[in-house]
């Protein structure tokens, strides 16, 4: 259905009568907007995303059934941000995941909403959203889709320490100044699981002796510098890639694109970083 809707639009447009700027506007405002609602609920198959992108790409280049044109530049390069030499078209698969991650974000930050309560009661009643698993084969495709996109929040999200009750010391992201925000220290024989186990609640401070016994020295120093403001305040999940800490589809999509670029162009051993 989605593919047919996009195809109908593309067939109506006459590429030869439009400038590249006109084609670009139609692609962004119409063709790539058609599947947005569906992609916010379901993870589309990769083949479907590729086929839709192929139709859009052919329209952009002016190709049709009678005349095929040479693709001088890869579609992935055209989809780069304008600041990086692209045209800002969306990669549908990445945009799909960024949209679904927004649903996961709402489950974490709006736990009292009806949707969040329904999903929690059915799929993860005893754990946090970020600790939930897909489950058996009978789960809904919506939940399966949200779970497949939850890796975005797990990779780049950050817990702000409140009372420390919801943060797993060894699995969650909670070190604001560390790459990846996770601990690098080995767990060894430690029995402490939650961040609250590292605190001295009666004096509202960290147990420094315990910190330096459990963690690498530089990590213990980082933790000791995290302020404990209010132990009655619950831990908050934030998104470091926006100024206000709120996840947006735009920032999630950009994080995915930047990560893919890093994966395709890994730094060499002789390169230097500022």
mmCIF file of C-alpha atoms in Angstrom:
data_model
loop_
_atom_site.group_PDB
_atom_site.id
_atom_site.type_symbol
_atom_site.label_atom_id
_atom_site.label_comp_id
_atom_site.label_asym_id
_atom_site.label_seq_id
_atom_site.Cartn_x
_atom_site.Cartn_y
_atom_site.Cartn_z
ATOM 1 C CA UNK A 1 0.000 0.000 0.000
ATOM 2 C CA UNK A 2 2.736 2.480 0.973
ATOM 3 C CA UNK A 3 4.772 1.599 -2.076
ATOM 4 C CA UNK A 4 1.746 2.070 -4.338
ATOM 5 C CA UNK A 5 0.971 5.474 -2.799
ATOM 6 C CA UNK A 6 4.503 6.706 -3.431
ATOM 7 C CA UNK A 7 4.520 5.235 -6.941
ATOM 8 C CA UNK A 8 1.258 6.988 -7.853
ATOM 9 C CA UNK A 9 2.664 10.330 -6.777
ATOM 10 C CA UNK A 10 5.946 9.841 -8.601
ATOM 11 C CA UNK A 11 4.211 8.759 -11.817
ATOM 12 C CA UNK A 12 2.079 11.894 -11.876
ATOM 13 C CA UNK A 13 5.083 14.198 -11.583
ATOM 14 C CA UNK A 14 6.937 14.920 -14.797
ATOM 15 C CA UNK A 15 10.610 15.147 -13.945
ATOM 16 C CA UNK A 16 11.568 16.689 -17.280
ATOM 17 C CA UNK A 17 9.366 19.704 -16.575
ATOM 18 C CA UNK A 18 10.804 20.287 -13.098
ATOM 19 C CA UNK A 19 14.089 21.743 -11.957
ATOM 20 C CA UNK A 20 16.231 19.828 -9.486
ATOM 21 C CA UNK A 21 15.052 22.244 -6.792
ATOM 22 C CA UNK A 22 11.428 21.459 -7.669
ATOM 23 C CA UNK A 23 12.044 17.715 -7.563
ATOM 24 C CA UNK A 24 13.836 18.080 -4.250
ATOM 25 C CA UNK A 25 10.882 19.937 -2.738
ATOM 26 C CA UNK A 26 8.370 17.339 -3.926
ATOM 27 C CA UNK A 27 10.486 14.476 -2.616
ATOM 28 C CA UNK A 28 10.901 15.987 0.846
ATOM 29 C CA UNK A 29 7.392 17.393 1.237
ATOM 30 C CA UNK A 30 5.371 14.580 -0.333
ATOM 31 C CA UNK A 31 7.119 11.351 -1.351
ATOM 32 C CA UNK A 32 9.147 10.896 1.829
ATOM 33 C CA UNK A 33 6.307 12.169 4.016
ATOM 34 C CA UNK A 34 3.756 9.573 2.848
ATOM 35 C CA UNK A 35 5.068 6.647 4.956
ATOM 36 C CA UNK A 36 5.820 8.744 8.062
ATOM 37 C CA UNK A 37 2.704 7.805 10.042
ATOM 38 C CA UNK A 38 3.111 4.085 9.373
ATOM 39 C CA UNK A 39 6.827 4.247 10.186
ATOM 40 C CA UNK A 40 6.058 5.766 13.588
ATOM 41 C CA UNK A 41 4.205 2.546 14.507
ATOM 42 C CA UNK A 42 5.863 -0.238 12.517
ATOM 43 C CA UNK A 43 9.360 -1.104 11.336
ATOM 44 C CA UNK A 44 9.181 -1.405 7.562
ATOM 45 C CA UNK A 45 11.114 -4.239 5.875
ATOM 46 C CA UNK A 46 14.486 -3.200 4.497
ATOM 47 C CA UNK A 47 13.516 -4.332 0.998
ATOM 48 C CA UNK A 48 10.445 -2.089 1.040
ATOM 49 C CA UNK A 49 12.501 0.911 2.168
ATOM 50 C CA UNK A 50 15.058 0.212 -0.552
ATOM 51 C CA UNK A 51 12.363 -0.090 -3.221
ATOM 52 C CA UNK A 52 10.712 3.196 -2.222
ATOM 53 C CA UNK A 53 14.095 4.918 -2.202
ATOM 54 C CA UNK A 54 14.811 3.463 -5.639
ATOM 55 C CA UNK A 55 11.597 4.977 -7.037
ATOM 56 C CA UNK A 56 12.382 8.342 -5.468
ATOM 57 C CA UNK A 57 15.964 8.177 -6.713
ATOM 58 C CA UNK A 58 14.836 7.468 -10.291
ATOM 59 C CA UNK A 59 12.459 10.426 -10.168
ATOM 60 C CA UNK A 60 15.213 12.660 -8.811
ATOM 61 C CA UNK A 61 17.538 11.714 -11.661
ATOM 62 C CA UNK A 62 14.823 11.908 -14.309
ATOM 63 C CA UNK A 63 14.829 8.187 -15.130
ATOM 64 C CA UNK A 64 11.738 6.370 -16.385
ATOM 65 C CA UNK A 65 10.779 3.111 -18.088
ATOM 66 C CA UNK A 66 11.872 4.434 -21.481
ATOM 67 C CA UNK A 67 15.083 6.128 -20.446
ATOM 68 C CA UNK A 68 17.540 5.142 -17.747
ATOM 69 C CA UNK A 69 20.103 7.648 -16.573
ATOM 70 C CA UNK A 70 23.495 6.997 -15.046
ATOM 71 C CA UNK A 71 23.668 7.371 -11.268
ATOM 72 C CA UNK A 72 26.831 9.371 -10.842
ATOM 73 C CA UNK A 73 26.484 9.737 -7.055
ATOM 74 C CA UNK A 74 25.364 7.134 -4.521
ATOM 75 C CA UNK A 75 21.980 7.706 -2.902
ATOM 76 C CA UNK A 76 23.572 7.497 0.553
ATOM 77 C CA UNK A 77 25.732 10.524 -0.284
ATOM 78 C CA UNK A 78 22.720 12.482 -1.517
ATOM 79 C CA UNK A 79 20.986 11.709 1.796
ATOM 80 C CA UNK A 80 23.748 13.350 3.809
ATOM 81 C CA UNK A 81 23.088 16.632 5.576
ATOM 82 C CA UNK A 82 23.562 19.726 3.433
ATOM 83 C CA UNK A 83 26.423 20.828 5.668
ATOM 84 C CA UNK A 84 28.226 17.618 4.722
ATOM 85 C CA UNK A 85 27.720 17.939 0.988
ATOM 86 C CA UNK A 86 24.401 16.106 0.616
ATOM 87 C CA UNK A 87 20.896 17.295 -0.177
ATOM 88 C CA UNK A 88 19.238 16.322 3.082
ATOM 89 C CA UNK A 89 16.989 13.549 1.760
ATOM 90 C CA UNK A 90 16.028 10.946 4.340
ATOM 91 C CA UNK A 91 17.297 7.407 4.497
ATOM 92 C CA UNK A 92 13.982 5.716 5.185
ATOM 93 C CA UNK A 93 15.258 2.862 7.320
ATOM 94 C CA UNK A 94 17.181 5.166 9.658
ATOM 95 C CA UNK A 95 14.268 7.604 9.819
ATOM 96 C CA UNK A 96 11.938 4.685 10.588
ATOM 97 C CA UNK A 97 14.094 3.657 13.555
ATOM 98 C CA UNK A 98 14.340 7.246 14.803
ATOM 99 C CA UNK A 99 10.538 7.540 14.747
ATOM 100 C CA UNK A 100 10.089 4.289 16.663
ATOM 101 C CA UNK A 101 12.696 5.336 19.220
ATOM 102 C CA UNK A 102 10.400 8.263 19.991
ATOM 103 C CA UNK A 103 7.736 5.773 21.081
ATOM 104 C CA UNK A 104 10.266 4.111 23.360
ATOM 105 C CA UNK A 105 11.238 7.514 24.740
ATOM 106 C CA UNK A 106 7.607 8.142 25.682
ATOM 107 C CA UNK A 107 7.433 4.790 27.477
ATOM 108 C CA UNK A 108 10.396 5.874 29.622
ATOM 109 C CA UNK A 109 9.565 9.526 30.249
ATOM 110 C CA UNK A 110 5.758 9.295 30.325
ATOM 111 C CA UNK A 111 5.121 6.101 32.311
ATOM 112 C CA UNK A 112 1.640 7.207 33.409
ATOM 113 C CA UNK A 113 0.264 7.586 29.876
ATOM 114 C CA UNK A 114 -2.284 5.002 28.783
ATOM 115 C CA UNK A 115 -0.064 3.596 26.023
ATOM 116 C CA UNK A 116 2.938 3.265 28.342
ATOM 117 C CA UNK A 117 0.887 1.562 31.045
ATOM 118 C CA UNK A 118 -0.661 -0.843 28.535
ATOM 119 C CA UNK A 119 2.680 -1.840 27.016
ATOM 120 C CA UNK A 120 4.296 -2.226 30.430
ATOM 121 C CA UNK A 121 1.467 -4.358 31.804
ATOM 122 C CA UNK A 122 1.604 -6.667 28.807
ATOM 123 C CA UNK A 123 5.278 -6.879 27.853
ATOM 124 C CA UNK A 124 7.567 -5.766 30.708
ATOM 125 C CA UNK A 125 5.662 -5.696 34.020
ATOM 126 C CA UNK A 126 8.672 -6.430 36.247
ATOM 127 C CA UNK A 127 11.502 -4.526 34.555
ATOM 128 C CA UNK A 128 12.287 -1.121 33.044
ATOM 129 C CA UNK A 129 11.649 -0.431 29.374
ATOM 130 C CA UNK A 130 15.373 -0.489 28.583
ATOM 131 C CA UNK A 131 15.666 -3.911 30.242
ATOM 132 C CA UNK A 132 12.665 -5.377 28.415
ATOM 133 C CA UNK A 133 12.988 -8.025 25.723
ATOM 134 C CA UNK A 134 10.912 -8.765 22.646
ATOM 135 C CA UNK A 135 9.412 -11.886 24.200
ATOM 136 C CA UNK A 136 7.723 -14.784 22.446
ATOM 137 C CA UNK A 137 6.495 -15.001 18.869
ATOM 138 C CA UNK A 138 2.963 -13.905 19.769
ATOM 139 C CA UNK A 139 3.848 -10.299 20.622
ATOM 140 C CA UNK A 140 2.395 -7.531 18.486
ATOM 141 C CA UNK A 141 4.433 -6.219 15.587
ATOM 142 C CA UNK A 142 4.218 -2.727 17.070
ATOM 143 C CA UNK A 143 6.001 -3.839 20.249
ATOM 144 C CA UNK A 144 8.523 -5.830 18.239
ATOM 145 C CA UNK A 145 9.219 -2.736 16.131
ATOM 146 C CA UNK A 146 9.646 -0.441 19.141
ATOM 147 C CA UNK A 147 12.023 -2.927 20.735
ATOM 148 C CA UNK A 148 14.145 -3.186 17.594
ATOM 149 C CA UNK A 149 14.616 0.590 17.674
ATOM 150 C CA UNK A 150 15.269 0.800 21.419
ATOM 151 C CA UNK A 151 19.004 0.282 20.829
ATOM 152 C CA UNK A 152 19.180 3.973 19.865
ATOM 153 C CA UNK A 153 18.113 5.015 23.366
ATOM 154 C CA UNK A 154 20.350 2.396 24.972
ATOM 155 C CA UNK A 155 23.358 3.615 23.022
ATOM 156 C CA UNK A 156 23.034 7.400 23.353
ATOM 157 C CA UNK A 157 20.592 8.047 26.200
ATOM 158 C CA UNK A 158 21.838 9.147 29.630
ATOM 159 C CA UNK A 159 20.453 8.725 33.132
ATOM 160 C CA UNK A 160 20.624 11.786 35.391
ATOM 161 C CA UNK A 161 21.163 10.657 38.963
ATOM 162 C CA UNK A 162 18.368 11.389 41.415
ATOM 163 C CA UNK A 163 17.789 8.841 44.165
ATOM 164 C CA UNK A 164 19.721 6.196 42.195
ATOM 165 C CA UNK A 165 16.969 3.611 42.500
ATOM 166 C CA UNK A 166 16.367 3.055 38.767
ATOM 167 C CA UNK A 167 19.952 3.085 37.486
ATOM 168 C CA UNK A 168 21.855 -0.163 37.073
ATOM 169 C CA UNK A 169 25.507 0.543 37.881
ATOM 170 C CA UNK A 170 26.953 -1.881 35.358
ATOM 171 C CA UNK A 171 24.478 -1.797 32.455
ATOM 172 C CA UNK A 172 22.994 1.694 32.215
ATOM 173 C CA UNK A 173 24.455 4.909 30.796
ATOM 174 C CA UNK A 174 24.955 7.309 33.690
ATOM 175 C CA UNK A 175 28.461 8.809 33.492
ATOM 176 C CA UNK A 176 27.969 12.159 31.715
ATOM 177 C CA UNK A 177 31.613 12.817 30.841
ATOM 178 C CA UNK A 178 32.586 9.331 29.703
ATOM 179 C CA UNK A 179 32.531 8.073 26.130
ATOM 180 C CA UNK A 180 29.509 5.809 25.832
ATOM 181 C CA UNK A 181 28.398 6.924 29.331
ATOM 182 C CA UNK A 182 28.936 3.383 30.673
ATOM 183 C CA UNK A 183 31.390 2.123 33.263
ATOM 184 C CA UNK A 184 34.590 0.568 31.991
ATOM 185 C CA UNK A 185 35.537 -0.902 35.363
ATOM 186 C CA UNK A 186 35.159 -4.698 35.643
ATOM 187 C CA UNK A 187 32.456 -5.868 38.018
ATOM 188 C CA UNK A 188 34.565 -8.555 39.714
ATOM 189 C CA UNK A 189 32.896 -9.630 42.976
ATOM 190 C CA UNK A 190 30.851 -6.481 43.515
ATOM 191 C CA UNK A 191 27.388 -7.065 44.948
ATOM 192 C CA UNK A 192 26.145 -3.519 44.414
ATOM 193 C CA UNK A 193 23.662 -3.298 41.520
ATOM 194 C CA UNK A 194 21.931 0.078 41.815
ATOM 195 C CA UNK A 195 23.489 3.533 41.993
ATOM 196 C CA UNK A 196 21.728 4.124 45.315
ATOM 197 C CA UNK A 197 24.004 1.430 46.789
ATOM 198 C CA UNK A 198 26.951 3.786 46.258
ATOM 199 C CA UNK A 199 25.436 6.617 48.296
ATOM 200 C CA UNK A 200 25.416 7.623 51.942
ATOM 201 C CA UNK A 201 21.812 8.865 52.168
ATOM 202 C CA UNK A 202 22.103 10.171 55.719
ATOM 203 C CA UNK A 203 24.727 12.740 54.651
ATOM 204 C CA UNK A 204 23.555 13.010 51.008
ATOM 205 C CA UNK A 205 26.929 12.186 49.483
ATOM 206 C CA UNK A 206 28.811 9.397 47.750
ATOM 207 C CA UNK A 207 30.547 6.629 49.642
ATOM 208 C CA UNK A 208 33.998 7.621 48.411
ATOM 209 C CA UNK A 209 35.763 4.680 50.000
ATOM 210 C CA UNK A 210 33.434 2.272 48.223
ATOM 211 C CA UNK A 211 33.816 4.139 44.921
ATOM 212 C CA UNK A 212 37.595 3.863 44.916
ATOM 213 C CA UNK A 213 37.423 0.218 45.966
ATOM 214 C CA UNK A 214 35.029 -0.764 43.171
ATOM 215 C CA UNK A 215 35.994 1.364 40.184
ATOM 216 C CA UNK A 216 38.988 2.559 38.239
ATOM 217 C CA UNK A 217 40.419 5.711 39.793
ATOM 218 C CA UNK A 218 39.348 8.098 37.027
ATOM 219 C CA UNK A 219 35.809 6.680 37.052
ATOM 220 C CA UNK A 220 35.569 6.964 40.823
ATOM 221 C CA UNK A 221 36.567 10.624 40.497
ATOM 222 C CA UNK A 222 33.895 11.183 37.842
ATOM 223 C CA UNK A 223 31.196 9.626 40.011
ATOM 224 C CA UNK A 224 32.261 11.608 43.071
ATOM 225 C CA UNK A 225 31.779 14.824 41.083
ATOM 226 C CA UNK A 226 28.156 14.008 40.173
ATOM 227 C CA UNK A 227 26.037 16.151 42.518
ATOM 228 C CA UNK A 228 23.473 14.469 44.746
ATOM 229 C CA UNK A 229 20.855 17.188 44.963
ATOM 230 C CA UNK A 230 17.646 15.587 46.131
ATOM 231 C CA UNK A 231 17.271 11.957 47.169
ATOM 232 C CA UNK A 232 13.496 12.221 46.957
ATOM 233 C CA UNK A 233 13.725 12.991 43.230
ATOM 234 C CA UNK A 234 13.595 9.952 40.914
ATOM 235 C CA UNK A 235 16.267 9.359 38.300
ATOM 236 C CA UNK A 236 15.580 11.021 34.959
ATOM 237 C CA UNK A 237 16.377 9.714 31.507
ATOM 238 C CA UNK A 238 17.731 12.360 29.143
ATOM 239 C CA UNK A 239 19.003 12.740 25.588
ATOM 240 C CA UNK A 240 22.422 14.470 25.575
ATOM 241 C CA UNK A 241 22.214 15.330 21.874
ATOM 242 C CA UNK A 242 19.681 18.135 22.420
ATOM 243 C CA UNK A 243 20.044 21.230 24.575
ATOM 244 C CA UNK A 244 16.964 20.521 26.683
ATOM 245 C CA UNK A 245 17.658 16.786 27.025
ATOM 246 C CA UNK A 246 14.458 15.807 25.204
ATOM 247 C CA UNK A 247 14.651 13.206 22.460
ATOM 248 C CA UNK A 248 13.582 14.412 19.028
ATOM 249 C CA UNK A 249 13.251 12.392 15.843
ATOM 250 C CA UNK A 250 15.579 14.841 14.108
ATOM 251 C CA UNK A 251 18.361 14.406 16.672
ATOM 252 C CA UNK A 252 17.893 10.633 16.740
ATOM 253 C CA UNK A 253 18.097 10.435 12.961
ATOM 254 C CA UNK A 254 21.200 12.624 12.915
ATOM 255 C CA UNK A 255 22.845 10.459 15.588
ATOM 256 C CA UNK A 256 22.201 7.404 13.421
ATOM 257 C CA UNK A 257 23.631 9.071 10.327
ATOM 258 C CA UNK A 258 26.746 10.242 12.174
ATOM 259 C CA UNK A 259 27.254 6.773 13.642
ATOM 260 C CA UNK A 260 26.915 5.121 10.227
ATOM 261 C CA UNK A 261 29.449 7.539 8.806
ATOM 262 C CA UNK A 262 31.877 6.719 11.607
ATOM 263 C CA UNK A 263 31.400 3.003 10.982
ATOM 264 C CA UNK A 264 32.070 3.368 7.263
ATOM 265 C CA UNK A 265 35.093 5.632 7.837
ATOM 266 C CA UNK A 266 36.866 4.324 10.951
ATOM 267 C CA UNK A 267 39.809 6.431 12.161
ATOM 268 C CA UNK A 268 43.228 5.101 11.199
ATOM 269 C CA UNK A 269 45.885 4.386 13.796
ATOM 270 C CA UNK A 270 47.977 7.301 12.591
ATOM 271 C CA UNK A 271 45.174 9.863 12.589
ATOM 272 C CA UNK A 272 44.965 12.572 15.210
ATOM 273 C CA UNK A 273 41.861 13.924 16.877
ATOM 274 C CA UNK A 274 41.269 17.342 18.288
#
